[in-house]
Amino acid sequence: MRSLLRRTGKEGSLANNGSGSSLFGFALSLPPLLLVLGFVGIPILIGFTFSLGFTKGPNRVIAIIGQQIHPKTHWWGTFAAYSDVFHDSRFVGDLVLTLAVTAISTVLVIVIALAIALHQRLVGGRTASVLATLSIVPLFVPVVISAWAIHTFYGGDGFMRSFFANIGINFPTLTSTSTAIVIGSVWTSLPFSILMISSGVQAVPDALIESAKDCGASTLKVISTVVVPLAQTPIIIAGSFTAIGIMGSFTIPLFLGPNQPTMLGVEISNFFGSYNRPQQSLVMAFIVFLAASGIAVLYIWSNVKSAKENGRI
Amino acid sequence: MKNVEANMGLELRGLKKILGGRVIIENLDLSMAKGEMISLLGPSGCGKTTTLRMIAGFLIPDAGTVKVAGKDVTNLGPEKRPSAMVFQNYALWPHMTVSRNVAYPLKIKGLGKIETAEKVEAALGLVNLLHHQDSRPGRISGGEQQRVALARALVQEPDVLLLDEPLSNLDAKLREKVREDIRELQRRLGITTVIVTHDQEEALSISDRVAVMNAGKIEQFSNPQDLYRHPATEYVATFIGALNRFEGNLVEGRIVSGSDVIGIRPEDLILSSQQNDDALPGTVELVIPRGHFFEVVIRREDGIFKAFTNEFIPAVGENVFVKIKKSLRYQNGKLVG
Ligand SMILES: Nc1ncnc2c1ncn2[C@@H]1O[C@H](COP(=O)(O)OP(=O)(O)OP(=O)(O)O)[C@@H](O)[C@H]1O
Ligand SMILES: [Mg+2]
């Protein structure tokens, strides 16, 4: 993390001090690049052509097995499967739910992670380090296990309801609600964000915080004008990774979410497996992919912006 | 009384600080007039930064009081104190331009846009940095960053300006220039200033008074001439300037065994080729040219002496007569004559 923040222009100039060495560098990175292209890029391309109704070649078998396949009607294909999906109120509900859960969970994750990181940085002490250590624990718990734990905790016959029933309060059943997806998503995404953000916040030198205080800034001002801007890059990395992860999540919504609407990860699987509609399933996948790319672009843009501000580019 | 208060720059009374279970500062007193510039001078680890941080408010003393311009600020945090600090590594915010760095304290105070811009321009003008207004701190030189930090402190119009080894990251030549610039600005603005340094030349050349610190205490707080000519303790005598130090007594120009400590400045030794009163013979062992003077090491029967001379320059191996013109006598580390 430190290197992400402190990277200077010098490294950049190292990489392109002559076209010969830059060509060599490119050649070095070629094998993994080709590997990614071969094992990820080509399947994506094939999938995309199938969503457009290219039912020949590598798509031949799936086109025979699948139902409600729309073969292409133009030389470039057809949007029939896309139109199917967008006219399906089920999909629209899923999309709204997916985006809402993603946005709410991401904001919660970043706020909680930032709060823990800031507390650790500015107040410190035992409780802070205990809290920070505890918050990493979910990283070591497999998602299925934690989903199940959350299920038994918030379920109809779960701990919360039993506990509150004893004191005469009817605690709501949270399982099979979108709230449970948010709880599960926050639980699983928090550790990574805390690691990312707290290392970023930790890397802000004491003197930069002290000089702001010396200038009369309150703690809140120090946070908003110095610490957060300086930790901007890790915060954005954490945010975009979290959002992309939650948007495509499967286990958590499958275990904890409602049947209808559900998150697209689950719906894609339903369409592919249960309903045997691979083309529509792929269309949904591409829509999620598009949204995730949007977040990725945001991420790159902010990186470039902060690099420019710090004089790295 | 009123007048005294109005004239007061900074007053520290009975300051004490314990860090990591160790007493770092013990019963420290210091008071300086408004507009005065003083140095805290001492070896590494003697508590200079700790003292400065108690003045700035980053550390709350375990005992004692801090008064700035007659006002007790002991229990105020740094954001509430009328002091401004220049940090050793300048502590400029890399995500803000030079002028936004300087404008920051004014923005925090809630000053209007126009007034802020005027003051920032004036402050950057003072340190000759108007041409770098829109640069990022990472893109300007160390000396320039140092001046930005100074401008950011000055723009706050503090009652006390605090500088923690502000020159230690600059090369020798620049250091000399910047320290003169700081002194000139300090005089012009009449700003009460405390500068921390472990460089005695720096301390002596720019301060009205120097507080020589040792192990958490002030050994002597006086003007540079006084510190040099009348060092109150043996520690100050050895710390400031060069010194020939002998354990023994001085009787008729000769070191004899005894319980005192005798200190002799190298320039207080007179060399000549002829015998005169109180001068004792010795052999020249070393002659080192030191620019505008020579350092000569002479072995006498009562000890080895280092002398500074620029009139009579003997050759190695030559026999000369050495006379002690002035000496300092210490008992239990305290000056007695
Ligand atoms: N937070 C702390 N906890 C424990 N000991 C500390 C702490 N801060 C400083 N000290 C100790 O207090 C002593 C004085 O430190 P201080 O930084 O004031 O020295 P200094 O005179 O500024 O030295 P330098 O010239 O090296 O900057 C040192 O021995 C240091 O180890
Ligand atoms: Mg120090």
XYZ file of C-alpha atoms and ligand atoms in Angstrom:
682
model
C 0.000 0.000 0.000
C 2.821 2.272 0.966
C 4.270 1.986 -2.498
C 0.941 2.837 -4.062
C 0.835 6.056 -2.123
C 4.437 7.031 -2.273
C 5.154 6.104 -5.827
C 7.067 8.870 -7.460
C 7.755 9.897 -10.996
C 11.118 8.240 -10.905
C 9.771 4.739 -11.329
C 7.872 5.813 -14.387
C 10.996 7.100 -16.028
C 12.781 3.878 -15.203
C 10.301 1.912 -17.233
C 10.699 3.863 -20.434
C 14.237 5.076 -20.599
C 14.725 3.862 -24.123
C 12.517 2.035 -26.588
C 14.712 -1.076 -26.504
C 14.235 -1.750 -22.818
C 10.543 -0.901 -22.964
C 10.115 -3.491 -25.697
C 11.918 -5.955 -23.514
C 9.608 -5.120 -20.601
C 6.613 -5.637 -22.825
C 7.949 -8.995 -23.949
C 8.321 -9.997 -20.306
C 4.676 -9.304 -19.629
C 3.536 -11.062 -22.806
C 3.147 -14.665 -21.546
C 0.708 -13.869 -18.709
C -1.108 -11.465 -21.011
C -1.562 -14.196 -23.615
C -2.690 -16.609 -20.929
C -5.387 -14.207 -19.743
C -6.446 -13.538 -23.319
C -6.676 -17.248 -24.070
C -8.494 -18.430 -20.988
C -10.639 -15.401 -20.216
C -10.795 -13.194 -23.278
C -11.772 -15.837 -25.814
C -14.564 -17.356 -23.686
C -15.934 -13.861 -23.119
C -15.876 -13.207 -26.829
C -17.611 -16.513 -27.616
C -20.192 -15.827 -24.922
C -20.818 -12.370 -26.302
C -21.386 -13.692 -29.832
C -23.809 -16.263 -28.424
C -25.785 -13.543 -26.642
C -26.092 -11.866 -30.049
C -27.435 -15.052 -31.589
C -24.340 -16.563 -33.176
C -25.399 -20.170 -32.818
C -22.754 -21.806 -35.003
C -19.219 -22.933 -34.295
C -18.363 -23.162 -30.610
C -21.925 -22.160 -29.701
C -23.523 -24.999 -31.674
C -24.068 -27.470 -28.835
C -25.442 -25.004 -26.324
C -27.776 -23.613 -28.960
C -29.212 -27.092 -29.469
C -29.620 -27.807 -25.740
C -30.890 -24.408 -24.600
C -34.453 -23.158 -24.814
C -35.801 -19.897 -26.227
C -32.681 -19.400 -28.286
C -32.792 -16.456 -30.694
C -30.579 -17.092 -33.690
C -29.175 -14.017 -35.411
C -31.306 -12.208 -37.926
C -28.742 -9.708 -39.220
C -25.137 -10.108 -40.198
C -24.168 -8.654 -36.820
C -26.637 -10.788 -34.874
C -29.788 -9.820 -33.002
C -30.817 -8.097 -29.796
C -33.773 -10.420 -29.324
C -32.324 -12.078 -26.205
C -31.528 -8.644 -24.767
C -35.055 -7.528 -25.464
C -36.343 -10.707 -23.780
C -34.413 -9.901 -20.662
C -35.339 -6.250 -20.475
C -38.994 -7.008 -20.976
C -38.915 -9.495 -18.155
C -40.148 -7.680 -15.033
C -38.359 -10.306 -13.025
C -35.011 -9.230 -14.427
C -35.749 -5.549 -13.894
C -36.550 -6.239 -10.246
C -33.367 -8.254 -9.907
C -31.313 -5.505 -11.463
C -32.743 -2.870 -9.136
C -32.148 -5.095 -6.131
C -28.609 -5.903 -7.237
C -27.690 -2.261 -7.753
C -29.336 -1.171 -4.499
C -27.721 -3.921 -2.418
C -24.366 -3.213 -4.051
C -24.566 0.520 -3.422
C -25.814 0.255 0.159
C -23.368 -2.502 1.132
C -20.415 -0.728 -0.446
C -21.189 2.525 1.307
C -21.599 0.682 4.609
C -18.368 -1.243 4.130
C -16.376 1.875 3.313
C -17.885 3.882 6.152
C -17.256 1.134 8.712
C -13.763 0.361 7.425
C -12.872 4.050 7.357
C -14.224 4.558 10.865
C -12.164 1.651 12.200
C -9.066 2.770 10.315
C -9.414 6.373 11.489
C -10.013 5.317 15.050
C -6.943 3.152 14.916
C -4.877 5.948 13.371
C -6.006 8.931 15.400
C -6.935 7.456 18.766
C -5.011 4.209 18.805
C -4.677 2.188 21.969
C -5.639 -1.362 22.852
C -9.298 -1.351 21.891
C -8.445 -0.023 18.473
C -5.946 -2.759 17.718
C -8.225 -5.450 19.128
C -11.073 -4.166 16.985
C -8.885 -4.000 13.903
C -7.631 -7.526 14.474
C -11.107 -8.924 15.097
C -12.477 -7.304 11.979
C -10.016 -9.305 9.873
C -11.385 -12.626 11.150
C -14.107 -13.014 8.486
C -11.301 -13.201 5.944
C -10.484 -16.653 7.299
C -14.054 -17.919 7.383
C -15.334 -19.464 4.128
C -18.315 -17.604 2.709
C -20.614 -20.633 2.949
C -19.880 -20.954 6.644
C -20.453 -17.302 7.391
C -23.641 -17.302 5.298
C -24.876 -20.245 7.297
C -23.879 -18.562 10.569
C -25.788 -15.448 9.624
C -28.708 -17.613 8.657
C -28.915 -19.305 12.033
C -28.386 -15.975 13.766
C -31.117 -13.976 12.048
C -33.397 -16.832 10.892
C -36.994 -17.512 11.925
C -35.829 -19.800 14.718
C -32.499 -18.038 15.036
C -30.622 -16.581 17.962
C -31.872 -13.031 17.668
C -35.518 -14.006 17.594
C -35.164 -16.504 20.431
C -33.243 -14.029 22.518
C -35.686 -11.180 22.042
C -38.687 -13.469 22.437
C -37.476 -14.101 25.990
C -37.851 -10.442 26.806
C -41.096 -10.152 24.935
C -39.889 -8.461 21.788
C -40.742 -9.809 18.376
C -37.492 -9.445 16.453
C -38.070 -9.625 12.680
C -36.922 -12.606 10.681
C -34.234 -11.204 8.469
C -33.366 -14.249 6.411
C -34.768 -14.293 2.885
C -34.755 -10.485 2.857
C -32.512 -8.073 1.049
C -31.397 -6.793 4.467
C -29.798 -10.176 5.104
C -27.912 -9.906 1.814
C -26.589 -6.541 2.913
C -25.547 -7.954 6.298
C -23.836 -10.907 4.664
C -22.141 -8.775 2.017
C -20.836 -6.301 4.565
C -19.584 -9.150 6.739
C -17.655 -10.799 3.939
C -16.337 -7.624 2.290
C -15.284 -5.748 5.407
C -11.918 -7.415 6.117
C -10.387 -6.621 2.745
C -11.563 -3.022 2.916
C -10.267 -2.603 6.435
C -6.867 -3.986 5.459
C -6.737 -1.736 2.421
C -8.023 1.446 4.012
C -6.234 1.149 7.315
C -2.901 0.645 5.611
C -3.639 3.726 3.533
C -4.659 5.764 6.557
C -1.729 4.430 8.546
C 0.631 5.623 5.843
C -0.328 9.265 6.377
C 2.674 10.679 8.266
C 2.125 12.016 11.787
C 3.620 15.354 10.878
C 0.979 15.973 8.191
C -1.760 15.433 10.759
C -0.003 17.464 13.411
C 0.672 20.362 11.106
C -3.042 20.530 10.304
C -3.863 20.589 13.996
C -1.236 23.254 14.497
C -3.063 25.304 11.861
C -6.187 25.113 14.003
C -8.009 22.219 12.367
C -10.415 20.174 14.467
C -10.186 16.394 14.302
C -13.068 16.285 11.846
C -11.340 18.819 9.619
C -8.060 16.931 9.843
C -9.900 13.827 8.653
C -11.765 15.474 5.814
C -9.003 17.717 4.504
C -5.859 15.706 5.147
C -6.285 12.047 6.044
C -9.064 11.027 3.649
C -7.649 12.880 0.620
C -4.241 11.332 1.240
C -5.776 7.857 1.567
C -8.047 8.423 -1.414
C -6.470 5.825 -3.664
C -6.782 2.858 -1.277
C -10.293 3.960 -0.367
C -11.317 3.926 -4.011
C -9.599 0.604 -4.623
C -11.418 -0.888 -1.643
C -14.702 0.632 -2.783
C -14.522 -0.601 -6.344
C -13.335 -4.083 -5.421
C -16.096 -4.345 -2.851
C -18.762 -3.137 -5.265
C -17.656 -5.470 -8.047
C -17.466 -8.386 -5.623
C -20.912 -7.804 -4.194
C -22.511 -7.181 -7.563
C -21.428 -10.576 -8.786
C -21.894 -12.402 -5.499
C -23.705 -15.729 -5.479
C -23.384 -17.603 -2.211
C -24.595 -14.839 0.082
C -27.781 -13.986 -1.848
C -28.443 -17.685 -2.484
C -28.342 -18.495 1.231
C -29.685 -15.317 2.698
C -31.677 -13.521 0.034
C -35.294 -13.661 -1.043
C -36.389 -15.806 -3.958
C -37.945 -12.928 -5.771
C -36.424 -10.525 -6.595
C -32.978 -11.918 -6.092
C -29.528 -10.765 -6.991
C -28.361 -11.260 -10.544
C -25.659 -13.729 -9.565
C -28.350 -16.135 -8.417
C -30.690 -15.302 -11.271
C -28.024 -15.941 -13.867
C -27.491 -19.363 -12.370
C -31.254 -19.995 -12.326
C -31.632 -19.010 -15.954
C -28.684 -21.113 -16.965
C -29.420 -24.203 -14.901
C -33.042 -24.385 -13.762
C -34.748 -22.634 -16.684
C -32.300 -23.810 -19.322
C -32.213 -20.382 -20.978
C -28.444 -19.939 -21.498
C -28.751 -17.053 -23.924
C -30.766 -14.878 -21.526
C -28.458 -15.925 -18.721
C -25.481 -14.703 -20.750
C -27.219 -11.426 -21.516
C -27.619 -10.802 -17.784
C -24.013 -11.700 -17.225
C -23.003 -9.105 -19.789
C -25.125 -6.481 -18.110
C -23.403 -7.185 -14.782
C -20.089 -7.164 -16.612
C -20.923 -3.762 -18.098
C -21.817 -2.321 -14.706
C -18.626 -3.703 -13.197
C -16.640 -2.193 -16.068
C -18.241 1.133 -15.223
C -16.885 0.851 -11.690
C -13.503 -0.183 -13.051
C -13.403 2.884 -15.269
C -14.241 5.051 -12.266
C -11.400 3.405 -10.409
C -8.871 3.947 -13.177
C -10.021 7.513 -13.675
C -9.543 8.336 -10.025
C -6.130 6.708 -9.983
C -5.033 8.721 -12.954
C -6.447 11.869 -11.406
C -4.606 11.417 -8.138
C -1.440 10.494 -9.979
C -1.707 13.741 -11.910
C -2.302 15.722 -8.748
C 0.706 14.244 -7.070
C 2.793 14.978 -10.098
C 3.396 11.361 -11.000
C 2.193 11.769 -14.566
C 2.357 44.050 36.202
C 0.152 44.741 33.231
C 3.127 46.037 31.302
C 5.220 43.024 32.105
C 2.480 40.738 30.856
C 2.113 42.688 27.643
C 5.811 42.389 27.021
C 5.916 38.690 27.592
C 6.577 36.373 24.724
C 6.730 32.975 26.285
C 7.040 31.659 29.790
C 7.643 28.080 30.860
C 7.436 27.326 34.571
C 8.425 24.049 36.208
C 7.749 21.980 33.102
C 7.976 18.253 33.542
C 7.363 15.466 31.096
C 7.496 11.729 31.537
C 7.559 9.602 28.407
C 7.774 5.849 28.310
C 8.213 5.780 32.091
C 11.295 8.011 31.911
C 11.548 11.607 33.067
C 12.450 13.426 29.875
C 12.050 17.012 31.047
C 12.574 17.965 34.647
C 11.514 21.236 36.238
C 12.263 23.391 33.216
C 11.949 27.171 33.483
C 12.389 29.572 30.634
C 11.018 32.980 29.858
C 11.556 35.149 26.873
C 10.471 38.623 25.852
C 8.144 39.434 23.022
C 10.024 39.680 19.744
C 12.993 37.755 21.024
C 14.531 34.851 19.169
C 16.014 32.037 21.213
C 17.509 28.642 20.469
C 17.150 25.404 22.303
C 20.553 23.852 21.810
C 21.663 20.475 22.992
C 22.795 17.020 21.965
C 20.457 14.460 20.441
C 17.940 13.106 22.913
C 18.268 15.899 25.468
C 14.602 16.828 25.157
C 14.566 19.786 22.759
C 11.755 18.463 20.605
C 9.823 17.383 23.685
C 10.045 20.906 25.065
C 8.995 22.435 21.763
C 6.068 20.040 21.469
C 4.898 21.051 24.920
C 4.973 24.682 23.804
C 3.049 23.823 20.630
C 0.504 21.731 22.497
C 1.238 18.320 20.987
C 2.300 17.162 24.436
C 0.575 18.149 27.644
C 3.146 18.590 30.441
C 2.879 16.380 33.516
C 3.601 19.401 35.650
C 4.217 23.104 35.153
C 2.675 25.810 32.998
C 3.087 27.239 29.532
C 2.180 30.879 29.031
C 2.114 32.508 25.627
C 1.861 36.301 25.520
C 0.830 36.260 29.159
C -1.964 33.737 28.646
C -1.939 30.317 30.241
C -2.281 27.759 27.444
C -1.061 24.706 29.360
C -4.200 22.681 28.838
C -5.077 23.784 25.310
C -4.616 21.491 22.329
C -2.391 22.590 19.446
C -5.387 23.743 17.398
C -6.271 26.283 20.084
C -2.816 27.675 20.765
C -1.511 30.930 19.319
C 1.663 29.223 18.179
C 2.712 28.042 14.744
C 5.250 25.372 14.079
C 7.636 24.671 11.241
C 8.294 20.951 11.195
C 11.639 19.353 10.550
C 10.425 17.672 7.364
C 8.237 20.679 6.548
C 5.053 18.588 6.733
C 3.487 20.131 3.645
C 0.366 18.428 2.325
C 1.271 16.813 -0.997
C -2.289 16.931 -2.316
C -2.495 20.715 -2.077
C -0.682 23.339 -4.112
C 1.756 25.680 -2.438
C -0.788 28.442 -2.107
C -3.464 26.084 -0.798
C -1.001 24.857 1.810
C -0.429 28.412 2.939
C -4.124 29.264 2.762
C -5.122 26.290 4.894
C -4.887 27.878 8.357
C -6.849 30.894 7.112
C -9.561 28.701 5.609
C -9.836 26.869 8.920
C -10.256 30.210 10.644
C -13.062 30.966 8.214
C -11.460 33.966 6.575
C -13.081 35.317 3.415
C -11.784 34.419 -0.026
C -10.384 37.825 -0.858
C -8.708 38.360 2.477
C -7.250 34.864 2.359
C -5.836 35.424 -1.099
C -4.277 38.702 -0.006
C -2.647 37.214 3.067
C -1.395 34.171 1.187
C 0.147 36.395 -1.430
C 1.787 38.534 1.224
C 3.177 35.490 3.035
C 4.492 33.914 -0.161
C 5.969 37.287 -1.061
C 7.829 37.370 2.245
C 9.566 34.111 1.424
C 9.964 34.920 -2.293
C 7.844 32.096 -3.557
C 5.118 33.822 -5.518
C 6.261 32.085 -8.694
C 5.559 28.674 -7.149
C 1.999 29.370 -6.014
C 0.456 26.630 -8.115
C 3.202 24.045 -7.792
C 2.801 20.915 -5.740
C 5.165 20.606 -2.780
C 6.638 17.441 -4.301
C 7.781 19.406 -7.318
C 9.821 22.090 -5.581
C 13.245 21.920 -3.939
C 13.890 21.257 -0.267
C 14.797 24.874 0.400
C 11.626 26.054 -1.291
C 9.509 23.582 0.667
C 11.116 24.911 3.806
C 10.057 28.431 2.842
C 6.505 27.279 2.128
C 6.374 25.784 5.606
C 7.633 29.071 6.981
C 5.016 31.015 5.010
C 2.290 28.702 6.293
C 3.425 29.429 9.838
C 3.808 33.178 9.321
C 0.434 33.604 7.655
C -1.171 32.614 10.964
C 0.446 35.653 12.619
C 1.277 33.510 15.645
C 2.315 34.855 19.027
C 5.142 32.352 19.027
C 6.866 30.796 16.051
C 8.340 27.377 16.707
C 10.953 25.793 14.471
C 12.182 22.244 15.002
C 15.556 21.833 13.322
C 14.233 23.678 10.287
C 17.543 23.646 8.484
C 18.772 20.136 9.091
C 17.583 18.856 5.718
C 19.340 21.548 3.723
C 22.881 21.466 2.412
C 25.509 23.517 4.224
C 25.490 26.511 1.924
C 21.727 26.826 1.734
C 21.488 26.340 5.464
C 23.519 29.452 6.095
C 21.470 31.534 3.703
C 18.104 30.308 4.935
C 19.011 30.861 8.553
C 19.920 34.445 7.794
C 16.658 34.848 5.913
C 14.750 33.487 8.892
C 16.566 35.815 11.259
C 15.944 38.805 9.020
C 12.230 38.017 8.730
C 11.978 37.398 12.451
C 13.535 40.786 13.187
C 11.409 42.579 10.629
C 8.155 41.069 11.875
C 9.219 41.194 15.522
C 7.938 37.701 16.028
C 8.759 35.749 19.177
C 10.646 32.691 17.962
C 11.974 29.471 19.417
C 14.267 27.449 17.217
C 15.486 23.986 18.078
C 18.890 22.958 16.845
C 21.816 20.783 17.718
C 24.165 22.918 15.664
C 25.899 25.356 17.975
C 27.082 27.630 15.219
C 23.526 27.966 14.009
C 22.253 28.690 17.500
C 24.946 31.246 18.304
C 24.675 33.078 15.005
C 20.949 33.706 14.831
C 19.599 33.909 18.360
C 19.363 36.673 20.902
C 19.752 34.074 23.594
C 20.539 30.379 23.632
C 19.259 27.823 26.112
C 21.828 25.056 26.323
C 20.058 21.852 27.280
C 21.455 18.673 28.719
C 19.495 15.614 29.821
C 16.177 17.401 30.126
C 17.464 20.486 31.909
C 18.601 23.911 30.847
C 22.234 24.286 31.805
C 22.502 27.927 30.889
C 20.267 30.443 29.185
C 22.185 33.437 28.024
C 23.373 35.458 25.064
C 25.982 33.931 22.733
C 28.974 35.976 23.972
C 28.205 35.148 27.557
C 27.811 31.461 26.807
C 31.162 31.436 25.159
C 33.109 33.661 27.529
C 31.465 32.662 30.801
C 30.052 29.170 30.457
C 28.242 28.581 33.734
C 28.866 24.862 33.767
C 31.587 22.591 32.608
C 29.044 21.005 30.281
C 28.351 24.289 28.511
C 32.055 25.048 28.284
C 32.780 21.773 26.525
C 29.627 21.837 24.412
C 30.105 25.327 23.029
C 33.292 26.004 21.146
C 36.575 24.180 21.502
C 38.137 23.677 24.910
C 41.314 22.327 26.455
C 40.099 20.485 29.505
C 42.326 19.422 32.380
C 41.622 17.840 35.699
C 43.750 19.693 38.193
C 44.523 23.212 39.321
C 46.250 26.094 37.597
C 49.190 27.459 39.544
C 51.441 30.098 38.019
C 50.483 29.161 34.498
C 51.004 25.485 35.066
C 48.532 22.635 35.430
C 49.197 20.810 38.665
C 47.267 17.932 40.138
C 44.187 18.991 42.070
C 40.452 18.544 42.370
C 39.218 21.288 40.003
C 38.579 21.191 36.306
C 40.377 23.767 34.242
C 39.082 24.804 30.857
C 41.101 26.863 28.421
C 39.830 28.122 25.078
C 42.371 27.478 22.280
C 42.466 31.167 21.414
C 43.375 32.004 25.008
C 46.765 30.394 24.539
C 49.558 32.724 23.422
C 52.416 31.177 21.469
C 55.799 32.757 21.095
C 59.332 31.748 20.297
C 60.669 33.604 23.327
C 60.371 32.968 27.006
C 58.175 35.471 28.812
C 56.451 35.548 32.180
C 54.312 32.472 32.959
C 54.979 30.932 29.561
C 56.165 27.339 29.578
C 58.082 25.565 26.855
C 56.575 22.873 24.689
C 57.060 21.010 21.418
C 54.821 21.526 18.420
C 53.294 18.194 17.416
C 50.806 19.210 14.753
C 49.905 22.255 12.683
C 46.548 22.235 10.922
C 45.515 25.096 8.643
C 41.897 25.988 9.426
C 41.221 28.712 6.888
C 41.688 32.050 8.541
C 43.664 30.586 11.458
C 45.888 27.653 12.364
C 45.316 24.967 14.918
C 48.526 24.056 16.676
C 48.910 21.081 19.003
C 51.682 21.470 21.543
C 52.987 19.069 24.144
C 54.024 20.708 27.399
C 55.314 18.850 30.385
C 51.945 19.422 32.116
C 49.755 18.329 29.212
C 48.819 18.547 25.564
C 47.373 21.888 24.447
C 45.420 22.889 21.382
C 45.925 26.507 20.400
C 44.403 28.692 17.677
C 46.765 31.255 16.221
C 47.117 33.404 13.162
C 50.104 35.553 14.068
C 52.915 33.251 15.033
C 52.822 29.994 13.128
C 55.453 27.548 14.311
C 56.652 24.471 12.463
C 56.166 20.881 13.567
C 58.931 19.850 15.968
C 59.776 23.418 16.873
C 60.112 24.406 20.518
C 57.762 27.225 21.515
C 56.575 28.931 24.671
C 52.904 28.683 25.574
C 51.205 31.157 27.873
C 47.721 30.731 29.317
C 45.982 34.085 28.988
C 42.594 33.153 30.417
C 41.126 30.055 31.976
C 37.855 28.787 33.412
C 37.782 26.955 36.706
C 35.029 24.477 37.599
C 34.205 22.709 40.810
C 31.588 19.953 40.646
C 30.770 21.110 37.156
C 29.994 24.713 38.212
C 31.993 27.780 37.258
C 33.926 29.194 40.187
C 36.418 31.451 38.465
N 6.856 9.056 22.973
C 7.982 8.780 23.630
N 8.072 7.706 24.444
C 9.205 7.428 25.100
N 10.327 8.166 25.031
C 10.315 9.244 24.234
C 9.147 9.610 23.489
N 9.429 10.734 22.797
C 10.703 11.032 23.086
N 11.239 10.152 23.951
C 12.604 10.195 24.505
O 12.803 11.456 25.080
C 14.136 11.886 24.896
C 14.123 13.283 24.341
O 13.599 13.242 23.047
P 13.551 14.520 22.131
O 12.930 14.115 20.848
O 12.935 15.638 22.854
O 15.088 14.795 21.911
P 15.779 15.931 21.036
O 16.562 16.761 21.968
O 14.795 16.630 20.183
O 16.773 15.080 20.166
P 17.143 15.207 18.592
O 18.202 16.229 18.495
O 17.680 13.841 18.285
O 15.908 15.534 17.858
C 14.778 10.859 23.993
O 15.610 10.055 24.788
C 13.643 10.060 23.434
O 14.027 8.727 23.267
Mg 14.351 16.650 18.083
